[in-house]
Coordinates of C-alpha atoms and ligand atoms in Angstrom, one line a residue:
X1 CA 0.0 0.0 0.0
X2 CA 1.2 3.5 -0.8
X3 CA 1.9 5.3 2.4
X4 CA 4.5 8.0 1.3
X5 CA 3.7 11.5 0.2
X6 CA 2.9 11.7 -3.5
X7 CA 6.0 12.3 -5.6
X8 CA 6.1 15.9 -6.9
X9 CA 6.8 15.9 -10.6
X10 CA 9.6 18.1 -11.8
X11 CA 8.0 20.5 -14.2
X12 CA 11.3 21.2 -16.0
X13 CA 11.7 17.6 -17.0
X14 CA 15.4 17.8 -16.1
X15 CA 15.9 14.1 -15.9
X16 CA 12.9 12.1 -16.9
X17 CA 14.5 8.7 -16.6
X18 CA 15.8 9.4 -13.0
X19 CA 12.3 10.5 -12.1
X20 CA 10.9 7.4 -13.7
X21 CA 13.1 5.3 -11.4
X22 CA 11.8 7.1 -8.4
X23 CA 8.2 6.6 -9.4
X24 CA 8.9 2.9 -10.2
X25 CA 10.4 2.4 -6.7
X26 CA 6.9 3.0 -5.4
X27 CA 5.2 0.3 -7.6
X28 CA 3.6 -0.1 -11.1
X29 CA 1.2 2.6 -10.1
X30 CA 2.2 5.5 -7.9
X31 CA 0.7 8.6 -6.5
X32 CA 2.2 11.8 -7.9
X33 CA 1.7 15.5 -7.5
X34 CA 1.3 17.6 -10.7
X35 CA 2.4 21.3 -11.0
X36 CA -0.2 23.4 -9.2
X37 CA -0.4 20.8 -6.4
X38 CA -2.9 18.6 -8.2
X39 CA -2.8 15.0 -7.0
X40 CA -2.7 12.3 -9.7
X41 CA -1.6 8.7 -10.4
X42 CA 1.2 7.6 -12.7
X43 CA 1.1 4.2 -14.4
X44 CA 4.7 3.1 -15.1
X45 CA 4.6 -0.7 -15.1
X46 CA 4.3 -2.3 -18.6
X47 CA 1.6 -4.8 -17.5
X48 CA -0.3 -2.2 -15.5
X49 CA -0.2 0.2 -18.5
X50 CA -1.5 -2.4 -20.9
X51 CA -4.4 -2.9 -18.6
X52 CA -5.2 0.8 -18.1
X53 CA -4.9 1.6 -21.8
X54 CA -7.4 -1.1 -22.8
X55 CA -9.8 -0.6 -19.9
X56 CA -13.0 1.4 -20.6
X57 CA -13.2 2.4 -16.9
X58 CA -10.5 4.9 -17.8
X59 CA -12.0 7.8 -19.6
X60 CA -10.3 10.7 -21.3
X61 CA -13.1 13.2 -20.7
X62 CA -12.3 15.6 -17.8
X63 CA -15.7 17.4 -18.2
X64 CA -17.5 14.1 -17.3
X65 CA -15.0 12.1 -15.2
X66 CA -12.6 14.3 -13.3
X67 CA -14.3 14.9 -10.0
X68 CA -12.2 17.9 -9.0
X69 CA -12.7 19.6 -12.4
X70 CA -16.5 18.9 -12.4
X71 CA -16.6 20.5 -8.9
X72 CA -14.9 23.6 -10.1
X73 CA -11.7 23.0 -8.1
X74 CA -9.4 23.0 -11.2
X75 CA -9.3 26.5 -12.5
X76 CA -7.4 28.4 -15.2
X77 CA -4.5 28.6 -12.7
X78 CA -3.7 24.9 -13.3
X79 CA -0.5 24.9 -15.3
X80 CA -1.7 21.9 -17.5
X81 CA -5.1 23.6 -18.2
X82 CA -4.3 23.4 -21.9
X83 CA -4.5 19.6 -21.7
X84 CA -8.0 19.8 -20.1
X85 CA -9.6 22.5 -22.3
X86 CA -8.9 21.1 -25.8
X87 CA -11.8 19.5 -27.6
X88 CA -10.4 16.6 -29.6
X89 CA -9.5 13.0 -29.4
X90 CA -7.4 13.5 -26.2
X91 CA -10.5 14.5 -24.2
X92 CA -13.2 12.2 -25.7
X93 CA -14.7 9.0 -24.2
X94 CA -16.9 6.3 -25.6
X95 CA -19.1 7.0 -28.6
X96 CA -17.7 10.5 -29.0
X97 CA -14.2 9.1 -29.2
X98 CA -15.3 6.5 -31.8
X99 CA -17.0 9.1 -34.0
X100 CA -14.1 11.5 -34.0
X101 CA -11.4 8.8 -34.3
X102 CA -13.1 7.4 -37.5
X103 CA -13.1 10.8 -39.1
X104 CA -9.5 11.5 -38.2
X105 CA -7.9 8.1 -38.7
X106 CA -9.0 7.9 -42.3
X107 CA -6.3 10.5 -43.2
X108 CA -3.5 8.4 -41.8
X109 CA -4.0 4.8 -43.2
X110 CA -0.8 3.0 -44.1
X111 CA -1.8 3.3 -47.8
X112 CA -2.3 7.1 -47.7
X113 CA 0.9 7.5 -45.8
X114 CA 2.9 5.4 -48.2
X115 CA 1.8 7.7 -51.0
X116 CA 3.6 10.5 -49.2
X117 CA 7.0 8.8 -49.4
X118 CA 8.3 10.7 -52.4
X119 CA 7.4 14.1 -51.0
X120 CA 8.9 13.3 -47.6
X121 CA 12.2 12.2 -49.3
X122 CA 12.2 15.5 -51.3
X123 CA 11.8 17.5 -48.1
X124 CA 14.6 15.5 -46.4
X125 CA 16.9 16.1 -49.4
X126 CA 16.2 19.8 -49.5
X127 CA 16.9 20.2 -45.8
X128 CA 20.1 18.3 -46.0
X129 CA 21.2 20.4 -49.0
X130 CA 20.8 23.5 -46.8
X131 CA 22.9 22.2 -43.8
X132 CA 26.2 23.9 -43.5
X133 CA 29.1 21.4 -43.8
X134 CA 32.2 21.8 -41.7
X135 CA 30.4 23.8 -39.0
X136 CA 28.6 23.0 -35.8
X137 CA 24.9 23.0 -36.5
X138 CA 21.8 22.3 -34.4
X139 CA 20.3 19.3 -36.1
X140 CA 17.0 19.6 -34.1
X141 CA 16.4 23.2 -35.3
X142 CA 17.5 22.6 -38.9
X143 CA 16.4 19.1 -39.6
X144 CA 14.5 17.1 -37.0
X145 CA 11.9 19.9 -36.5
X146 CA 11.4 21.3 -40.0
X147 CA 11.0 17.9 -41.6
X148 CA 7.8 16.8 -39.8
X149 CA 6.6 20.4 -39.5
X150 CA 6.7 20.8 -43.3
X151 CA 5.1 17.4 -43.9
X152 CA 2.2 18.1 -41.5
X153 CA 1.7 21.7 -42.7
X154 CA 1.7 20.5 -46.3
X155 CA -0.9 17.9 -45.5
X156 CA -3.2 20.4 -43.8
X157 CA -2.6 23.2 -46.4
X158 CA -1.1 25.7 -43.9
X159 CA 0.4 28.6 -45.8
X160 CA 4.1 29.0 -45.5
X161 CA 3.9 32.4 -43.8
X162 CA 1.6 31.1 -40.9
X163 CA 3.4 27.9 -40.2
X164 CA 5.6 28.9 -37.3
X165 CA 2.7 30.7 -35.6
X166 CA 0.2 27.8 -36.1
X167 CA 2.7 25.3 -34.7
X168 CA 3.4 27.4 -31.7
X169 CA 0.2 26.5 -29.9
X170 CA 1.2 22.9 -29.6
X171 CA 4.8 23.6 -28.7
X172 CA 3.8 25.9 -25.9
X173 CA 1.2 23.4 -24.7
X174 CA 4.0 20.8 -24.4
X175 CA 6.2 23.1 -22.4
X176 CA 5.5 22.4 -18.7
X177 CA 7.8 25.2 -17.5
X178 CA 5.3 27.9 -18.5
X179 CA 3.3 29.9 -16.0
X180 CA -0.5 29.3 -15.6
X181 CA -1.1 32.6 -17.2
X182 CA 0.9 31.7 -20.3
X183 CA -0.9 28.3 -20.5
X184 CA -4.3 29.9 -20.4
X185 CA -3.3 32.7 -22.9
X186 CA -2.0 30.0 -25.2
X187 CA -5.3 28.2 -25.3
X188 CA -7.1 31.5 -26.3
X189 CA -4.4 32.2 -28.9
X190 CA -4.3 28.9 -30.7
X191 CA -8.1 28.7 -30.7
X192 CA -8.3 32.1 -32.4
X193 CA -5.6 31.2 -34.9
X194 CA -7.3 27.8 -35.8
X195 CA -10.7 29.5 -36.2
X196 CA -9.2 32.1 -38.5
X197 CA -7.5 29.4 -40.5
X198 CA -10.7 27.4 -40.8
X199 CA -12.6 30.5 -42.0
X200 CA -10.0 31.1 -44.7
X201 CA -10.1 27.5 -45.8
X202 CA -13.9 27.7 -45.9
X203 CA -13.6 30.6 -48.4
X204 CA -11.1 28.9 -50.5
X205 CA -10.9 25.1 -49.9
X206 CA -7.9 23.2 -51.2
X207 CA -6.8 19.6 -51.7
X208 CA -5.8 19.2 -48.1
X209 CA -6.9 17.6 -44.8
X210 CA -8.2 20.8 -43.3
X211 CA -10.7 21.1 -46.2
X212 CA -11.6 17.4 -45.7
X213 CA -12.3 18.0 -42.0
X214 CA -14.4 21.1 -42.9
X215 CA -16.4 19.0 -45.4
X216 CA -16.9 16.3 -42.7
X217 CA -18.1 19.1 -40.4
X218 CA -20.5 20.5 -42.9
X219 CA -21.8 17.1 -44.0
X220 CA -24.4 16.4 -41.2
X221 CA -22.4 18.0 -38.4
X222 CA -20.3 14.9 -37.6
X223 CA -17.7 17.2 -36.2
X224 CA -18.6 20.3 -34.1
X225 CA -17.0 23.7 -34.7
X226 CA -15.0 23.3 -31.5
X227 CA -13.9 19.7 -32.3
X228 CA -12.8 20.9 -35.8
X229 CA -10.6 23.6 -34.2
X230 CA -9.3 21.3 -31.4
X231 CA -8.5 18.5 -33.9
X232 CA -6.5 20.8 -36.1
X233 CA -4.5 21.9 -33.1
X234 CA -3.9 18.3 -32.0
X235 CA -2.8 17.0 -35.4
X236 CA -0.4 19.9 -36.1
X237 CA 1.1 19.4 -32.6
X238 CA 1.3 15.6 -32.7
X239 CA 2.5 15.7 -36.3
X240 CA 5.6 17.7 -35.3
X241 CA 6.9 17.4 -31.7
X242 CA 7.0 13.6 -31.1
X243 CA 8.4 12.9 -34.6
X244 CA 11.1 15.5 -34.0
X245 CA 11.9 13.8 -30.7
X246 CA 12.1 10.4 -32.2
X247 CA 14.5 11.6 -34.9
X248 CA 16.6 13.6 -32.3
X249 CA 16.7 10.8 -29.8
X250 CA 17.6 8.2 -32.3
X251 CA 20.4 10.3 -33.8
X252 CA 21.7 11.1 -30.3
X253 CA 21.7 7.4 -29.4
X254 CA 23.6 6.4 -32.5
X255 CA 26.1 9.2 -32.1
X256 CA 26.8 8.2 -28.5
X257 CA 27.0 4.4 -29.4
X258 CA 29.3 4.3 -32.5
X259 CA 29.6 0.5 -32.5
X260 CA 25.8 0.3 -32.8
X261 CA 25.7 3.0 -35.4
X262 CA 28.2 0.9 -37.3
X263 CA 25.9 -2.1 -37.2
X264 CA 23.1 -0.1 -38.7
X265 CA 25.1 1.8 -41.3
X266 CA 26.8 -1.3 -42.5
X267 CA 23.4 -2.9 -43.0
X268 CA 23.9 -5.7 -40.4
X269 CA 21.0 -4.3 -38.4
X270 CA 18.0 -2.6 -40.1
X271 CA 17.0 1.0 -39.4
X272 CA 13.7 -0.3 -38.0
X273 CA 15.6 -2.0 -35.2
X274 CA 17.3 1.3 -34.3
X275 CA 14.0 3.2 -34.4
X276 CA 12.2 0.6 -32.3
X277 CA 15.0 0.5 -29.7
X278 CA 14.8 4.3 -29.5
X279 CA 11.1 4.2 -29.0
X280 CA 11.7 1.7 -26.2
X281 CA 14.6 3.3 -24.4
X282 CA 13.8 7.0 -25.1
X283 CA 10.0 7.3 -25.7
X284 CA 9.3 10.6 -27.5
X285 CA 6.1 11.1 -25.5
X286 CA 7.2 10.7 -21.9
X287 CA 4.5 11.1 -19.3
X288 CA 1.1 11.8 -20.9
X289 CA -2.0 13.4 -19.3
X290 CA -4.8 12.3 -18.9
X291 CA -7.1 9.4 -18.1
X292 CA -9.8 9.6 -15.4
X293 CA -11.3 6.7 -13.5
X294 CA -15.0 6.4 -14.1
X295 CA -15.3 4.2 -11.0
X296 CA -12.8 2.8 -8.4
X297 CA -10.4 0.6 -10.3
X298 CA -7.7 -1.7 -8.9
X299 CA -4.5 -1.8 -10.9
X300 CA -1.4 -3.8 -9.8
X301 CA -2.6 -3.8 -6.2
X302 CA -3.4 -0.1 -6.0
X303 CA -7.0 1.1 -6.0
X304 CA -7.4 4.3 -8.0
X305 CA -10.4 6.1 -6.6
X306 CA -13.2 7.2 -9.0
X307 CA -12.7 10.6 -10.6
X308 CA -8.9 10.6 -10.3
X309 CA -6.5 11.9 -13.0
X310 CA -4.0 9.4 -14.3
X311 CA -0.9 9.8 -16.4
X312 CA 0.7 7.1 -18.5
X313 CA 4.5 7.0 -18.2
X314 CA 5.5 5.8 -21.6
X315 CA 9.2 6.7 -21.0
X316 CA 9.3 4.5 -17.9
X317 CA 7.2 1.7 -19.4
X318 CA 9.8 1.0 -22.2
X319 CA 12.5 0.6 -19.5
X320 CA 10.5 -1.7 -17.2
X321 CA 13.0 -4.2 -15.8
X322 CA 10.2 -6.8 -15.4
X323 CA 10.1 -7.0 -19.2
X324 CA 13.7 -6.0 -20.2
X325 CA 15.7 -7.2 -17.2
X326 CA 18.8 -5.5 -15.8
X327 CA 19.9 -4.0 -19.1
X328 CA 16.5 -2.2 -19.6
X329 CA 18.2 1.2 -19.5
X330 CA 20.8 0.3 -22.2
X331 CA 20.4 1.3 -25.9
X332 CA 21.0 -1.9 -27.8
X333 CA 19.9 -2.3 -31.4
X334 CA 20.6 -6.0 -31.3
X335 CA 18.2 -6.6 -28.4
X336 CA 15.7 -9.4 -29.3
X337 CA 12.8 -8.0 -27.3
X338 CA 12.2 -4.3 -27.9
X339 CA 8.6 -4.4 -26.6
X340 CA 7.3 -1.0 -25.8
X341 CA 4.0 0.9 -25.7
X342 CA 5.4 4.2 -27.0
X343 CA 2.7 4.6 -29.6
X344 CA 0.0 3.6 -27.0
X345 CA -2.2 0.5 -27.0
X346 CA -5.8 -0.4 -27.6
X347 CA -8.4 2.0 -28.9
X348 CA -6.4 5.1 -28.3
X349 CA -3.3 3.8 -30.1
X350 CA -1.6 6.5 -32.1
X351 CA -3.2 7.1 -35.4
X352 CA -0.1 8.8 -36.8
X353 CA 2.3 5.9 -36.2
X354 CA 2.6 4.9 -39.9
X355 CA 3.4 8.5 -40.8
X356 CA 5.9 8.8 -37.9
X357 CA 7.6 5.6 -38.9
X358 CA 7.9 6.6 -42.5
X359 CA 9.2 10.1 -41.7
X360 CA 11.8 8.8 -39.2
X361 CA 13.1 6.1 -41.4
X362 CA 13.6 8.5 -44.3
X363 CA 15.0 11.2 -42.0
X364 CA 17.6 9.0 -40.4
X365 CA 18.7 7.0 -43.4
X366 CA 19.0 10.1 -45.6
X367 CA 21.0 11.9 -42.8
X368 CA 23.5 9.2 -42.2
X369 CA 23.9 8.4 -45.9
X370 CA 24.7 12.1 -46.6
X371 CA 26.9 12.5 -43.5
X372 CA 28.4 9.1 -42.6
X373 CA 30.9 10.9 -40.3
X374 CA 28.4 12.9 -38.4
X375 CA 29.7 13.7 -35.0
X376 CA 28.2 15.1 -31.8
X377 CA 29.6 18.6 -31.1
X378 CA 29.2 18.4 -27.3
X379 CA 29.7 15.8 -24.7
X380 CA 26.7 13.5 -24.3
X381 CA 26.0 14.8 -20.7
X382 CA 25.9 18.4 -22.1
X383 CA 22.8 17.6 -24.2
X384 CA 20.0 19.7 -22.7
X385 CA 16.6 18.0 -22.1
X386 CA 13.5 19.6 -23.7
X387 CA 12.0 21.5 -20.7
X388 CA 8.9 19.4 -20.3
X389 CA 8.0 16.3 -18.4
X390 CA 5.3 15.4 -20.9
X391 CA 7.6 15.0 -23.9
X392 CA 11.1 13.5 -24.1
X393 CA 13.6 15.1 -26.4
X394 CA 16.5 17.4 -26.5
X395 CA 16.4 21.2 -26.5
X396 CA 19.2 21.2 -29.2
X397 CA 21.3 18.6 -31.0
X398 CA 24.6 20.3 -31.9
X399 CA 26.5 18.2 -34.4
X400 CA 29.5 18.6 -36.6
X401 CA 28.8 17.8 -40.2
X402 CA 32.3 16.6 -41.0
X403 CA 33.5 14.4 -43.8
X404 CA 32.5 14.3 -47.4
X405 CA 29.0 15.4 -47.9
X406 CA 27.4 12.9 -50.4
X407 CA 24.9 14.6 -52.7
Ligands
HEM1 C1 7.1 9.3 -32.9 C2 6.0 10.0 -33.1 C3 4.8 9.7 -32.2 C4 4.6 9.2 -31.0 C5 5.7 8.6 -30.1 C6 3.2 9.2 -30.7 C7 2.7 8.7 -29.5 C8 1.4 8.6 -29.2 C9 0.8 8.0 -28.1 C10 1.6 7.4 -27.0 C11 -0.6 8.1 -28.2 C12 -1.6 7.4 -27.2 C13 -2.1 8.5 -26.3 C14 -3.1 7.9 -25.3 O1 -3.2 6.7 -25.1 O2 -3.8 8.7 -24.7 C15 -0.8 8.8 -29.4 C16 -2.1 9.1 -29.8 C17 -2.4 9.9 -30.9 N1 -1.4 10.3 -31.9 FE1 0.5 10.0 -31.8 N2 2.6 9.8 -31.7 C18 3.5 10.2 -32.7 C19 3.2 10.7 -33.9 C20 1.9 11.1 -34.3 C21 1.6 11.7 -35.6 C22 2.6 12.0 -36.7 C23 0.3 12.0 -35.6 C24 -0.6 12.6 -36.6 C25 -0.3 13.7 -37.2 C26 -0.3 11.5 -34.3 C27 -1.6 11.6 -33.9 C28 -2.1 11.1 -32.8 C29 -3.5 11.2 -32.4 C30 -4.6 11.9 -33.2 C31 -3.7 10.4 -31.2 C32 -4.9 10.2 -30.4 C33 -5.6 8.9 -30.7 C34 -6.8 8.7 -30.0 O3 -7.0 9.2 -28.9 O4 -7.6 7.9 -30.5 N3 0.8 11.0 -33.6 N4 0.3 9.1 -30.0

C-alpha cells in the first residue's frame, strides 16, 4: 500500500528517466503531484499500462469524469489547463471518441501515408542540402523539427507564412515550465488562430486535410466547430513534436553508441531496429496526461479512486526491468525483445504511427547516408533536455557535419 507523500513531478523535465526510477520504486502505479499541487496517479509498469490503456473504466473526458474539475476545483491557474480544455480525441470518451477517431484516422491509413514517401524524401533532401558542412549546427532546429513540420503543414494546407505561428500553440502546450497565465493565454491564442485558418479554408478550400475536415463538419455536423478547431490543433502538434523527438533521440543514441551506429550503417541491423529501440529506451512522449477513472479501479494492487486523474509514463514503461531485465536502460539495437508501448495501445493507439515511422526512417537513413561521419559537437552529458515532463527530447542537438557530404 502507498503510504508515502505523493511524488512531486519536476515540471522542468530535467531528468525524466531518473524521475521514472523514483516513481517505479513505489510500484507499477504510484501517487504523484502535478504542478499546481494537483494529486494524480502515474502508471509506469508495462503490465499495468496495458491494462489501463485497454480498460473502458479509464475515460479521457475531464468534463465528465474528473471529480475535482467537475466540482470547479481546477481553474485556469492549473498549469496543465491546456490539456484539459482542448476539444479533440485526447478529451473524448466512448461513442464521442469513436466518432471522432473514425473521421481523423481515415487520413493516416498506411496506404495514404505510403503515398507520401516521395514528397517526404524530397523534403529531407532539400533540408540536407541546406545544412552547412564543416560547421557546428543544431540538427534539431535545422532538420528534426522542420522535416515533420513541413510534412504536416503541407498535409493540412497551412500557408508558409503562418506555419511557425500555427505550430506554436502545440509547442507551448507541451512546455511544462510555462506559467499558468501563459498556459491559459496560449489556449485562447491557438483557438483564435485555428478559427481564422478554418474561416480562410472555408472561403477557398484546397486539396488538403483541413478542407476534408471542414467537409466532414458540414456534412451532417459529424464534427462540431469546437472539435474541428481542437482536432486541427492536435494534429499539427502531434504531427511535429513527437516525430522531432524520435529523430533527435535516435540520432543522439547512435552518435553516442558508435559501435551500434556501425551495425546499422553497415546494414547488419535494419533501421527499423534502431528506431524501435529508440522508441523503447527513449520514448518521444514521456508522461502523458490524462485518463480519469469512471469508478474505483484496482491496478497492480493499487486502488485508484473514482474521478482521479491518471498519467501514463511511456518513457518508464519502455524501461520496465520486469520486461527488459537488468539491461533495460541500455540502448542496444541487437536486443531481441524491444517491446514498448510508446505509440500507445488499444483503442487510443496513435493514429499517426505509420506516418511517424515513414518520416523517421527517411530522415535517419538520408541523414547518415549524406553525412556518414556525423559527430556530436558536445559531450553527451551536455545535451539539454527539452524543458517538459510530458515530452522527451533534447532542446538542441549540436553536431559537426564533417566528412565528405554525399549529394
Ligand atoms: C514518434 C511519433 C509519435 C509518437 C511517439 C506518438 C505517441 C502517441 C501515443 C503514446 C498516443 C496514445 C495516447 C493515449 O493513449 O492517450 C498517441 C495518440 C495519438 N497520436 Fe501519436 N505519436 C506520434 C506521432 C503522431 C503523428 C505523426 C500523428 C498525426 C499527425 C499523431 C496523432 C495522434 C493522435 C490523433 C492520437 C490520439 C488517438 C486517440 O485518442 O484515439 N501522432 N500518439
